Amino acid sequence: MKREGILVVISGFAGTGKGSVVHGLMEQYEQYALSISMTTRNPRPGEEEGVSYFFVDRERFEEEIKNDGLIEYASYCDNYYGTPKKYVQQQLQEGRDVILEIEIQGALKIKEQFPTALLLFIVPPSAAELKRRLVGRGTETPEVVEKRMRRAAEEAEGIGQYDYIIVNDSLEDCIRKTHEVINAARLTPVRNESFIKEIRNELVEISRK
C-alpha cells in the first residue's frame, strides 16, 4: 500500500526538551524527515546553518512571506520563525512523516491548512521543573528566563487544541511514547482515504462477479 507521509507538529514550552525528543526520533527511526525551520534569531552555540535552522535577516524572511514560500510563520520573542514549503511537500509525497518543531502559533496555522496534521505538545512534569531546566541551560539571562516563563503561561492556554500531550519526564520514555502515538495516527481512516477508496472499489467489483 503506497501512502503519503503525515505532518507531525511537535511543540512545547522553551526548555521542555522538545528539541531532544525530535533529535531522538530522527536518530532512532528511519520513517521521519525533519523540516528545517527558517528564523531571524541569532544561532546558539553548536547550532549549524542548514542543520539546526536556516538563519536569515528580517528582510530575507519577509521576502519569503511575500513570495508564499512558507507553509506557516510566526513571531516569537521578537524573532520570526517559519516553515519552508517545498521541502515538506517533497518528503510527504515520498511517504516520509515530516516532523515540524514549531511554536504554538505556527502549529495552529498548520492545522488550518492541513487538517490531517498530527499536533503533539511536549510538557514538563511541572512548572517548577520547567524553570529549573531553563536556568540549567545557562544560555539565557534571568530576565530572559522570566520572559520565557511568562510566555509559557500564555501558551498553556492553547494546549487543548493539540491532539496529544506527552510528558517529558524521562527523555527515552518520551521519545518512545511519541513514536508510538505517531504510528497509531498513521492507521486512522482520515489518513488512509486513498487506500479505503481502493478497497471499497475492489469489494464492489468482486461482489458483482
Short mmCIF file of C-alpha atoms in Angstrom, two decimals:
data_model
loop_
_atom_site.label_atom_id
_atom_site.label_comp_id
_atom_site.label_asym_id
_atom_site.label_seq_id
_atom_site.Cartn_x
_atom_site.Cartn_y
_atom_site.Cartn_z
CA MET A 1 0.00 0.00 0.00
CA LYS A 2 1.52 3.29 -1.11
CA ARG A 3 0.87 6.10 1.31
CA GLU A 4 1.84 9.70 1.67
CA GLY A 5 3.57 10.77 4.85
CA ILE A 6 1.84 12.79 7.54
CA LEU A 7 2.78 16.12 9.02
CA VAL A 8 3.80 15.75 12.66
CA VAL A 9 3.87 19.05 14.53
CA ILE A 10 5.81 18.99 17.79
CA SER A 11 5.54 21.98 20.09
CA GLY A 12 6.38 22.69 23.70
CA PHE A 13 7.46 25.40 26.07
CA ALA A 14 11.02 26.65 25.71
CA GLY A 15 13.15 24.39 27.91
CA THR A 16 10.76 21.42 27.80
CA GLY A 17 13.19 19.30 25.80
CA LYS A 18 11.21 19.10 22.57
CA GLY A 19 14.42 19.51 20.56
CA SER A 20 15.91 16.49 22.29
CA VAL A 21 12.76 14.47 21.58
CA VAL A 22 12.92 15.38 17.88
CA HIS A 23 16.62 14.51 17.76
CA GLY A 24 15.89 11.13 19.35
CA LEU A 25 13.15 10.33 16.85
CA MET A 26 15.41 11.19 13.92
CA GLU A 27 18.29 9.14 15.33
CA GLN A 28 16.33 6.03 16.30
CA TYR A 29 13.78 5.65 13.50
CA GLU A 30 14.04 5.81 9.70
CA GLN A 31 10.49 6.89 8.80
CA TYR A 32 10.97 10.56 9.62
CA ALA A 33 12.18 13.62 7.77
CA LEU A 34 12.89 16.78 9.73
CA SER A 35 11.66 20.08 8.37
CA ILE A 36 14.31 22.71 8.98
CA SER A 37 12.78 26.00 10.07
CA MET A 38 13.84 29.44 8.97
CA THR A 39 14.43 32.07 11.67
CA THR A 40 15.70 35.59 12.19
CA ARG A 41 17.17 34.86 15.63
CA ASN A 42 20.91 34.50 16.17
CA PRO A 43 22.45 30.99 16.28
CA ARG A 44 23.08 29.47 19.71
CA PRO A 45 26.37 27.72 20.48
CA GLY A 46 26.59 24.47 18.49
CA GLU A 47 23.80 25.30 16.05
CA GLU A 48 24.62 24.98 12.35
CA GLU A 49 23.23 26.76 9.32
CA GLY A 50 21.04 24.43 7.26
CA VAL A 51 21.05 21.80 10.01
CA SER A 52 19.51 23.47 13.05
CA TYR A 53 17.83 26.34 11.21
CA PHE A 54 18.15 28.49 8.13
CA PHE A 55 19.36 31.73 9.73
CA VAL A 56 18.29 34.82 7.77
CA ASP A 57 17.74 38.53 8.36
CA ARG A 58 14.28 40.10 8.61
CA GLU A 59 14.41 41.41 5.05
CA ARG A 60 15.00 37.94 3.60
CA PHE A 61 12.31 36.39 5.81
CA GLU A 62 9.73 38.96 4.78
CA GLU A 63 10.62 38.30 1.14
CA GLU A 64 9.76 34.60 1.68
CA ILE A 65 6.42 35.62 3.16
CA LYS A 66 5.69 37.82 0.16
CA ASN A 67 6.56 35.01 -2.30
CA ASP A 68 4.39 32.41 -0.49
CA GLY A 69 7.48 30.31 0.22
CA LEU A 70 6.43 29.34 3.77
CA ILE A 71 3.76 26.94 4.98
CA GLU A 72 3.47 28.98 8.15
CA TYR A 73 5.33 31.60 10.09
CA ALA A 74 5.06 33.29 13.46
CA SER A 75 6.74 35.88 15.63
CA TYR A 76 8.12 34.62 18.95
CA CYS A 77 10.19 36.65 21.44
CA ASP A 78 10.83 39.36 18.81
CA ASN A 79 12.01 36.95 16.10
CA TYR A 80 10.39 35.31 13.07
CA TYR A 81 10.15 31.53 12.69
CA GLY A 82 8.73 29.78 9.62
CA THR A 83 8.48 26.51 7.70
CA PRO A 84 9.77 26.41 4.08
CA LYS A 85 7.14 24.83 1.83
CA LYS A 86 8.99 23.00 -0.97
CA TYR A 87 11.00 20.54 1.13
CA VAL A 88 7.99 19.49 3.22
CA GLN A 89 5.81 18.73 0.19
CA GLN A 90 8.53 16.63 -1.43
CA GLN A 91 9.12 14.48 1.65
CA LEU A 92 5.40 13.84 2.19
CA GLN A 93 4.98 12.69 -1.40
CA GLU A 94 7.82 10.23 -0.89
CA GLY A 95 5.96 8.69 2.05
CA ARG A 96 8.05 10.05 4.89
CA ASP A 97 6.50 11.52 8.03
CA VAL A 98 7.71 15.11 8.29
CA ILE A 99 8.39 16.49 11.76
CA LEU A 100 7.88 20.20 12.27
CA GLU A 101 9.27 21.58 15.52
CA ILE A 102 7.41 24.88 15.76
CA GLU A 103 5.72 27.21 18.20
CA ILE A 104 2.03 27.13 19.01
CA GLN A 105 1.07 30.00 16.67
CA GLY A 106 2.56 28.20 13.68
CA ALA A 107 1.14 24.83 14.75
CA LEU A 108 -2.42 26.12 14.70
CA LYS A 109 -1.88 27.66 11.26
CA ILE A 110 -0.62 24.27 10.04
CA LYS A 111 -3.79 22.60 11.33
CA GLU A 112 -5.93 25.07 9.39
CA GLN A 113 -4.13 24.27 6.12
CA PHE A 114 -3.59 20.55 6.76
CA PRO A 115 -6.49 19.12 8.82
CA THR A 116 -4.82 15.69 8.98
CA ALA A 117 -1.65 17.09 10.55
CA LEU A 118 -0.87 15.48 13.93
CA LEU A 119 -0.27 18.04 16.69
CA LEU A 120 1.77 16.92 19.70
CA PHE A 121 2.63 19.13 22.68
CA ILE A 122 5.57 18.16 24.90
CA VAL A 123 5.10 19.25 28.51
CA PRO A 124 7.36 19.18 31.59
CA PRO A 125 6.34 17.28 34.72
CA SER A 126 5.73 20.63 36.46
CA ALA A 127 6.21 24.39 36.08
CA ALA A 128 8.98 24.30 38.69
CA GLU A 129 10.86 21.70 36.64
CA LEU A 130 10.48 23.85 33.53
CA LYS A 131 12.10 26.82 35.26
CA ARG A 132 14.89 24.60 36.60
CA ARG A 133 15.64 23.38 33.06
CA LEU A 134 15.65 26.91 31.65
CA VAL A 135 18.06 28.11 34.32
CA GLY A 136 20.18 24.97 33.90
CA ARG A 137 20.75 25.62 30.19
CA GLY A 138 22.88 28.60 31.12
CA THR A 139 22.19 30.30 27.78
CA GLU A 140 19.76 32.98 28.97
CA THR A 141 19.83 35.81 31.49
CA PRO A 142 17.42 35.72 34.47
CA GLU A 143 15.32 38.33 32.64
CA VAL A 144 15.00 36.10 29.57
CA VAL A 145 14.13 33.10 31.76
CA GLU A 146 11.30 35.07 33.33
CA LYS A 147 10.14 36.20 29.89
CA ARG A 148 10.04 32.57 28.72
CA MET A 149 8.07 31.52 31.79
CA ARG A 150 5.51 34.25 31.13
CA ARG A 151 5.33 33.12 27.52
CA ALA A 152 4.79 29.52 28.66
CA ALA A 153 1.83 30.66 30.78
CA GLU A 154 0.32 32.24 27.66
CA GLU A 155 0.99 29.18 25.50
CA ALA A 156 -0.63 26.88 28.07
CA GLU A 157 -3.99 28.37 27.08
CA GLY A 158 -3.68 26.74 23.64
CA ILE A 159 -2.65 23.21 24.65
CA GLY A 160 -6.24 21.99 24.40
CA GLN A 161 -6.16 22.47 20.63
CA TYR A 162 -3.47 19.79 20.22
CA ASP A 163 -4.20 16.12 19.53
CA TYR A 164 -1.97 14.72 22.30
CA ILE A 165 0.16 15.92 25.18
CA ILE A 166 3.26 13.92 26.12
CA VAL A 167 5.09 14.48 29.41
CA ASN A 168 8.87 14.66 29.11
CA ASP A 169 9.94 13.29 32.46
CA SER A 170 12.31 10.61 31.16
CA LEU A 171 13.67 11.54 27.72
CA GLU A 172 13.85 7.96 26.41
CA ASP A 173 10.30 7.22 27.55
CA CYS A 174 9.10 10.44 25.94
CA ILE A 175 10.76 9.55 22.61
CA ARG A 176 9.22 6.06 22.65
CA LYS A 177 5.74 7.32 23.52
CA THR A 178 5.90 9.99 20.82
CA HIS A 179 6.86 7.38 18.22
CA GLU A 180 4.02 5.11 19.31
CA VAL A 181 1.49 7.92 19.05
CA ILE A 182 2.69 8.81 15.54
CA ASN A 183 2.48 5.19 14.38
CA ALA A 184 -1.04 4.90 15.74
CA ALA A 185 -2.02 8.09 13.93
CA ARG A 186 -0.80 6.64 10.64
CA LEU A 187 -3.56 4.00 10.88
CA THR A 188 -6.54 6.33 11.25
CA PRO A 189 -9.11 6.28 8.41
CA VAL A 190 -8.74 10.00 7.70
CA ARG A 191 -5.06 9.47 6.86
CA ASN A 192 -5.74 6.45 4.62
CA GLU A 193 -8.54 7.72 2.41
CA SER A 194 -6.93 6.55 -0.86
CA PHE A 195 -6.49 3.01 0.49
CA ILE A 196 -10.06 2.91 1.79
CA LYS A 197 -11.37 4.05 -1.58
CA GLU A 198 -9.34 1.36 -3.33
CA ILE A 199 -10.63 -1.39 -1.00
CA ARG A 200 -14.22 -0.23 -1.50
CA ASN A 201 -13.88 -0.31 -5.26
CA GLU A 202 -12.31 -3.78 -5.19
CA LEU A 203 -15.09 -5.11 -2.96
CA VAL A 204 -17.74 -3.74 -5.30
CA GLU A 205 -16.05 -5.36 -8.31
CA ILE A 206 -15.68 -8.74 -6.58
CA SER A 207 -19.28 -8.70 -5.32
CA ARG A 208 -20.50 -8.32 -8.91
CA LYS A 209 -18.81 -11.47 -10.14
#
